[in-house]
Amino acid sequence: MSIAATPSAVAGVRLRAARPLLVACGLGLLVAGLSVSHLGFGARAIPASTVVRALVAFDADSFDHNVIVELRLLRLLAALAVGAGLGLTGALIQSVTRNPLGEPHVLGLNAGAALAVVSTLTLSPLLGGGLPASALAAIRPLVAGLGATLLCALVLAAASLGRTGLTPLKVTLCGVAFSAFAAALTSAQLLLDDQTLATVRLWLAGDLSGLSYGGLWAALPPAAVGLGLALVLARRLDALAMGDQVAAGLGIDVARTRLAALVSAGLLCGAAVSLAGPIGFVGLVVPHAVKALGVRDMRLVLPLSALAGAALLVAADLAARSLFAPRELATGIVTALVGVPVFIALASRRRP
């Protein structure tokens, strides 16, 4: 005897199948709306109609058009790139470590990237009079990516020691410890070098001001490689989520997949940190928000995390510019105000 599906059951199945597309459309509209608001808001408010005209029919003689294209558009593009990169990095790390508290700030990627950048600036004068500023800006994303990857590798290696192996609690504790160690080394260098401190003081707070198009273009190639690698790994990450033994049984090379995901996360995080400094908690909040919307497949979680991360950072930067206008907060302060309560709530649910 066959059992016919009821209309409500069929509608439920169709709704679940269409959910990722609905989420993607909603996030796309949110990013578009926030972007127009971001371009229109500032010391001088500019109507949305003028913002759109500046983008589609730029007039070089218009003061408002020059403000939007030369100043605000650069900051918006950086916010979109940094938010997308951090959202993707968080989704990758949480998947590879199977740790819901995993994110670039907690697991040491941000601190490793900051330490590598500051060390390069400090040691640069010892290399035959120092590298030119343009060369330092060009290599900053790769230097930051290398620092992020190395420190995260140290965290995972230290957390895997012992009979219990790699557990979420050990990964979190090792991440916090190595982050504090890297931050101490960074602070020591800055205390001994006033010139480097003056150069990176605002950047270390996690801020999107003082950017250049050259820095943005330099960050895009490593970010693109990291994005491509993450998307290629998506199906393997789904297998890895079922456990190492199951993944190995399905023909997945677990060690190689983890290493590739770590390299991808390092490139994405390094590109983001090179632009905006060590901004925290975006990578923690975004993957949880995407999964709360009912999306579990990593082939969908990764691109949706990029969209949601971009939306979150554009909103945070908008808040940083408007809460105490005409003065501005660092964008990283706003993301920390949002992320810390989420981190505490997630940590309080974890069993030791």
PDB file of N, CA and C in Angstrom, residues 203-262:
ATOM      1  N   TRP A 203      45.873  50.604  13.101  1.00  0.00           N
ATOM      2  CA  TRP A 203      45.659  49.326  12.389  1.00  0.00           C
ATOM      3  C   TRP A 203      45.512  48.166  13.371  1.00  0.00           C
ATOM      4  N   LEU A 204      46.292  48.180  14.457  1.00  0.00           N
ATOM      5  CA  LEU A 204      46.206  47.091  15.434  1.00  0.00           C
ATOM      6  C   LEU A 204      44.873  47.064  16.165  1.00  0.00           C
ATOM      7  N   ALA A 205      44.170  48.197  16.213  1.00  0.00           N
ATOM      8  CA  ALA A 205      42.857  48.229  16.853  1.00  0.00           C
ATOM      9  C   ALA A 205      41.776  47.644  15.951  1.00  0.00           C
ATOM     10  N   GLY A 206      42.125  47.371  14.668  1.00  0.00           N
ATOM     11  CA  GLY A 206      41.143  46.830  13.737  1.00  0.00           C
ATOM     12  C   GLY A 206      40.289  47.918  13.145  1.00  0.00           C
ATOM     13  N   ASP A 207      40.850  48.633  12.144  1.00  0.00           N
ATOM     14  CA  ASP A 207      40.145  49.789  11.603  1.00  0.00           C
ATOM     15  C   ASP A 207      40.278  49.822  10.088  1.00  0.00           C
ATOM     16  N   LEU A 208      39.286  50.426   9.428  1.00  0.00           N
ATOM     17  CA  LEU A 208      39.252  50.484   7.974  1.00  0.00           C
ATOM     18  C   LEU A 208      39.617  51.853   7.426  1.00  0.00           C
ATOM     19  N   SER A 209      40.090  52.760   8.270  1.00  0.00           N
ATOM     20  CA  SER A 209      40.493  54.075   7.768  1.00  0.00           C
ATOM     21  C   SER A 209      41.938  54.012   7.284  1.00  0.00           C
ATOM     22  N   GLY A 210      42.335  55.029   6.496  1.00  0.00           N
ATOM     23  CA  GLY A 210      43.720  55.110   6.034  1.00  0.00           C
ATOM     24  C   GLY A 210      44.101  54.051   5.020  1.00  0.00           C
ATOM     25  N   LEU A 211      43.127  53.541   4.243  1.00  0.00           N
ATOM     26  CA  LEU A 211      43.425  52.512   3.250  1.00  0.00           C
ATOM     27  C   LEU A 211      43.868  53.148   1.934  1.00  0.00           C
ATOM     28  N   SER A 212      44.418  52.324   1.064  1.00  0.00           N
ATOM     29  CA  SER A 212      44.749  52.763  -0.292  1.00  0.00           C
ATOM     30  C   SER A 212      44.302  51.689  -1.277  1.00  0.00           C
ATOM     31  N   TYR A 213      44.035  52.108  -2.515  1.00  0.00           N
ATOM     32  CA  TYR A 213      43.644  51.123  -3.524  1.00  0.00           C
ATOM     33  C   TYR A 213      44.776  50.123  -3.787  1.00  0.00           C
ATOM     34  N   GLY A 214      46.040  50.591  -3.646  1.00  0.00           N
ATOM     35  CA  GLY A 214      47.171  49.679  -3.832  1.00  0.00           C
ATOM     36  C   GLY A 214      47.146  48.545  -2.817  1.00  0.00           C
ATOM     37  N   GLY A 215      46.868  48.874  -1.542  1.00  0.00           N
ATOM     38  CA  GLY A 215      46.773  47.839  -0.516  1.00  0.00           C
ATOM     39  C   GLY A 215      45.630  46.883  -0.784  1.00  0.00           C
ATOM     40  N   LEU A 216      44.502  47.409  -1.267  1.00  0.00           N
ATOM     41  CA  LEU A 216      43.345  46.552  -1.567  1.00  0.00           C
ATOM     42  C   LEU A 216      43.675  45.584  -2.703  1.00  0.00           C
ATOM     43  N   TRP A 217      44.279  46.099  -3.780  1.00  0.00           N
ATOM     44  CA  TRP A 217      44.596  45.215  -4.923  1.00  0.00           C
ATOM     45  C   TRP A 217      45.619  44.156  -4.510  1.00  0.00           C
ATOM     46  N   ALA A 218      46.572  44.536  -3.627  1.00  0.00           N
ATOM     47  CA  ALA A 218      47.580  43.562  -3.193  1.00  0.00           C
ATOM     48  C   ALA A 218      46.974  42.431  -2.377  1.00  0.00           C
ATOM     49  N   ALA A 219      45.872  42.710  -1.667  1.00  0.00           N
ATOM     50  CA  ALA A 219      45.241  41.688  -0.816  1.00  0.00           C
ATOM     51  C   ALA A 219      44.347  40.739  -1.618  1.00  0.00           C
ATOM     52  N   LEU A 220      43.908  41.146  -2.807  1.00  0.00           N
ATOM     53  CA  LEU A 220      42.936  40.329  -3.540  1.00  0.00           C
ATOM     54  C   LEU A 220      43.506  38.995  -4.052  1.00  0.00           C
ATOM     55  N   PRO A 221      44.732  38.941  -4.625  1.00  0.00           N
ATOM     56  CA  PRO A 221      45.223  37.631  -5.134  1.00  0.00           C
ATOM     57  C   PRO A 221      45.285  36.539  -4.068  1.00  0.00           C
ATOM     58  N   PRO A 222      45.904  36.770  -2.890  1.00  0.00           N
ATOM     59  CA  PRO A 222      45.891  35.682  -1.893  1.00  0.00           C
ATOM     60  C   PRO A 222      44.482  35.344  -1.410  1.00  0.00           C
ATOM     61  N   ALA A 223      43.606  36.366  -1.329  1.00  0.00           N
ATOM     62  CA  ALA A 223      42.224  36.093  -0.924  1.00  0.00           C
ATOM     63  C   ALA A 223      41.513  35.230  -1.965  1.00  0.00           C
ATOM     64  N   ALA A 224      41.769  35.502  -3.250  1.00  0.00           N
ATOM     65  CA  ALA A 224      41.125  34.717  -4.320  1.00  0.00           C
ATOM     66  C   ALA A 224      41.608  33.269  -4.295  1.00  0.00           C
ATOM     67  N   VAL A 225      42.920  33.066  -4.059  1.00  0.00           N
ATOM     68  CA  VAL A 225      43.453  31.699  -3.975  1.00  0.00           C
ATOM     69  C   VAL A 225      42.835  30.969  -2.774  1.00  0.00           C
ATOM     70  N   GLY A 226      42.758  31.663  -1.638  1.00  0.00           N
ATOM     71  CA  GLY A 226      42.147  31.052  -0.450  1.00  0.00           C
ATOM     72  C   GLY A 226      40.690  30.701  -0.673  1.00  0.00           C
ATOM     73  N   LEU A 227      39.950  31.579  -1.345  1.00  0.00           N
ATOM     74  CA  LEU A 227      38.534  31.320  -1.637  1.00  0.00           C
ATOM     75  C   LEU A 227      38.379  30.102  -2.551  1.00  0.00           C
ATOM     76  N   GLY A 228      39.176  30.068  -3.625  1.00  0.00           N
ATOM     77  CA  GLY A 228      39.084  28.940  -4.558  1.00  0.00           C
ATOM     78  C   GLY A 228      39.396  27.617  -3.880  1.00  0.00           C
ATOM     79  N   LEU A 229      40.435  27.623  -3.046  1.00  0.00           N
ATOM     80  CA  LEU A 229      40.814  26.397  -2.342  1.00  0.00           C
ATOM     81  C   LEU A 229      39.716  25.950  -1.383  1.00  0.00           C
ATOM     82  N   ALA A 230      39.089  26.917  -0.706  1.00  0.00           N
ATOM     83  CA  ALA A 230      38.011  26.582   0.232  1.00  0.00           C
ATOM     84  C   ALA A 230      36.833  25.929  -0.497  1.00  0.00           C
ATOM     85  N   LEU A 231      36.466  26.480  -1.647  1.00  0.00           N
ATOM     86  CA  LEU A 231      35.328  25.923  -2.392  1.00  0.00           C
ATOM     87  C   LEU A 231      35.640  24.519  -2.923  1.00  0.00           C
ATOM     88  N   VAL A 232      36.900  24.312  -3.320  1.00  0.00           N
ATOM     89  CA  VAL A 232      37.287  22.968  -3.792  1.00  0.00           C
ATOM     90  C   VAL A 232      37.197  21.945  -2.653  1.00  0.00           C
ATOM     91  N   LEU A 233      37.486  22.391  -1.428  1.00  0.00           N
ATOM     92  CA  LEU A 233      37.507  21.481  -0.278  1.00  0.00           C
ATOM     93  C   LEU A 233      36.125  21.229   0.334  1.00  0.00           C
ATOM     94  N   ALA A 234      35.109  21.950  -0.120  1.00  0.00           N
ATOM     95  CA  ALA A 234      33.816  21.936   0.576  1.00  0.00           C
ATOM     96  C   ALA A 234      33.269  20.529   0.768  1.00  0.00           C
ATOM     97  N   ARG A 235      33.277  19.709  -0.279  1.00  0.00           N
ATOM     98  CA  ARG A 235      32.702  18.364  -0.175  1.00  0.00           C
ATOM     99  C   ARG A 235      33.505  17.498   0.813  1.00  0.00           C
ATOM    100  N   ARG A 236      34.845  17.678   0.800  1.00  0.00           N
ATOM    101  CA  ARG A 236      35.670  16.908   1.738  1.00  0.00           C
ATOM    102  C   ARG A 236      35.416  17.355   3.188  1.00  0.00           C
ATOM    103  N   LEU A 237      35.142  18.635   3.381  1.00  0.00           N
ATOM    104  CA  LEU A 237      34.865  19.124   4.731  1.00  0.00           C
ATOM    105  C   LEU A 237      33.570  18.523   5.270  1.00  0.00           C
ATOM    106  N   ASP A 238      32.604  18.297   4.390  1.00  0.00           N
ATOM    107  CA  ASP A 238      31.363  17.631   4.826  1.00  0.00           C
ATOM    108  C   ASP A 238      31.664  16.220   5.316  1.00  0.00           C
ATOM    109  N   ALA A 239      32.564  15.518   4.609  1.00  0.00           N
ATOM    110  CA  ALA A 239      32.941  14.169   5.044  1.00  0.00           C
ATOM    111  C   ALA A 239      33.717  14.234   6.355  1.00  0.00           C
ATOM    112  N   LEU A 240      34.582  15.227   6.488  1.00  0.00           N
ATOM    113  CA  LEU A 240      35.396  15.359   7.697  1.00  0.00           C
ATOM    114  C   LEU A 240      34.526  15.640   8.928  1.00  0.00           C
ATOM    115  N   ALA A 241      33.380  16.291   8.708  1.00  0.00           N
ATOM    116  CA  ALA A 241      32.486  16.596   9.829  1.00  0.00           C
ATOM    117  C   ALA A 241      31.910  15.341  10.464  1.00  0.00           C
ATOM    118  N   MET A 242      31.933  14.215   9.738  1.00  0.00           N
ATOM    119  CA  MET A 242      31.400  12.953  10.272  1.00  0.00           C
ATOM    120  C   MET A 242      32.442  12.186  11.070  1.00  0.00           C
ATOM    121  N   GLY A 243      33.655  12.733  11.176  1.00  0.00           N
ATOM    122  CA  GLY A 243      34.709  12.055  11.939  1.00  0.00           C
ATOM    123  C   GLY A 243      35.838  11.609  11.024  1.00  0.00           C
ATOM    124  N   ASP A 244      37.053  11.533  11.588  1.00  0.00           N
ATOM    125  CA  ASP A 244      38.223  11.184  10.790  1.00  0.00           C
ATOM    126  C   ASP A 244      38.116   9.779  10.208  1.00  0.00           C
ATOM    127  N   GLN A 245      37.610   8.822  11.013  1.00  0.00           N
ATOM    128  CA  GLN A 245      37.544   7.443  10.526  1.00  0.00           C
ATOM    129  C   GLN A 245      36.552   7.306   9.377  1.00  0.00           C
ATOM    130  N   VAL A 246      35.405   7.955   9.519  1.00  0.00           N
ATOM    131  CA  VAL A 246      34.409   7.897   8.442  1.00  0.00           C
ATOM    132  C   VAL A 246      34.956   8.555   7.185  1.00  0.00           C
ATOM    133  N   ALA A 247      35.620   9.726   7.353  1.00  0.00           N
ATOM    134  CA  ALA A 247      36.177  10.427   6.192  1.00  0.00           C
ATOM    135  C   ALA A 247      37.233   9.575   5.501  1.00  0.00           C
ATOM    136  N   ALA A 248      38.099   8.938   6.310  1.00  0.00           N
ATOM    137  CA  ALA A 248      39.121   8.069   5.714  1.00  0.00           C
ATOM    138  C   ALA A 248      38.466   6.888   4.994  1.00  0.00           C
ATOM    139  N   GLY A 249      37.379   6.362   5.563  1.00  0.00           N
ATOM    140  CA  GLY A 249      36.660   5.269   4.922  1.00  0.00           C
ATOM    141  C   GLY A 249      36.037   5.672   3.594  1.00  0.00           C
ATOM    142  N   LEU A 250      35.741   6.967   3.451  1.00  0.00           N
ATOM    143  CA  LEU A 250      35.182   7.467   2.192  1.00  0.00           C
ATOM    144  C   LEU A 250      36.267   7.853   1.190  1.00  0.00           C
ATOM    145  N   GLY A 251      37.535   7.573   1.563  1.00  0.00           N
ATOM    146  CA  GLY A 251      38.623   7.854   0.623  1.00  0.00           C
ATOM    147  C   GLY A 251      39.219   9.244   0.756  1.00  0.00           C
ATOM    148  N   ILE A 252      38.904   9.946   1.851  1.00  0.00           N
ATOM    149  CA  ILE A 252      39.431  11.292   2.045  1.00  0.00           C
ATOM    150  C   ILE A 252      40.777  11.215   2.762  1.00  0.00           C
ATOM    151  N   ASP A 253      41.776  11.916   2.249  1.00  0.00           N
ATOM    152  CA  ASP A 253      43.061  12.039   2.933  1.00  0.00           C
ATOM    153  C   ASP A 253      42.900  13.109   4.007  1.00  0.00           C
ATOM    154  N   VAL A 254      42.697  12.672   5.256  1.00  0.00           N
ATOM    155  CA  VAL A 254      42.332  13.601   6.333  1.00  0.00           C
ATOM    156  C   VAL A 254      43.434  14.636   6.580  1.00  0.00           C
ATOM    157  N   ALA A 255      44.680  14.162   6.693  1.00  0.00           N
ATOM    158  CA  ALA A 255      45.783  15.086   6.988  1.00  0.00           C
ATOM    159  C   ALA A 255      45.953  16.128   5.888  1.00  0.00           C
ATOM    160  N   ARG A 256      45.899  15.670   4.645  1.00  0.00           N
ATOM    161  CA  ARG A 256      46.081  16.599   3.528  1.00  0.00           C
ATOM    162  C   ARG A 256      44.921  17.594   3.448  1.00  0.00           C
ATOM    163  N   THR A 257      43.707  17.136   3.733  1.00  0.00           N
ATOM    164  CA  THR A 257      42.552  18.038   3.717  1.00  0.00           C
ATOM    165  C   THR A 257      42.671  19.099   4.800  1.00  0.00           C
ATOM    166  N   ARG A 258      43.099  18.681   6.005  1.00  0.00           N
ATOM    167  CA  ARG A 258      43.276  19.653   7.092  1.00  0.00           C
ATOM    168  C   ARG A 258      44.359  20.680   6.730  1.00  0.00           C
ATOM    169  N   LEU A 259      45.457  20.203   6.157  1.00  0.00           N
ATOM    170  CA  LEU A 259      46.541  21.111   5.792  1.00  0.00           C
ATOM    171  C   LEU A 259      46.070  22.110   4.730  1.00  0.00           C
ATOM    172  N   ALA A 260      45.351  21.620   3.722  1.00  0.00           N
ATOM    173  CA  ALA A 260      44.866  22.516   2.670  1.00  0.00           C
ATOM    174  C   ALA A 260      43.877  23.541   3.232  1.00  0.00           C
ATOM    175  N   ALA A 261      43.006  23.096   4.145  1.00  0.00           N
ATOM    176  CA  ALA A 261      42.051  24.026   4.758  1.00  0.00           C
ATOM    177  C   ALA A 261      42.777  25.065   5.610  1.00  0.00           C
ATOM    178  N   LEU A 262      43.845  24.636   6.280  1.00  0.00           N
ATOM    179  CA  LEU A 262      44.629  25.570   7.091  1.00  0.00           C
ATOM    180  C   LEU A 262      45.298  26.620   6.212  1.00  0.00           C
TER     181      LEU A 262
END
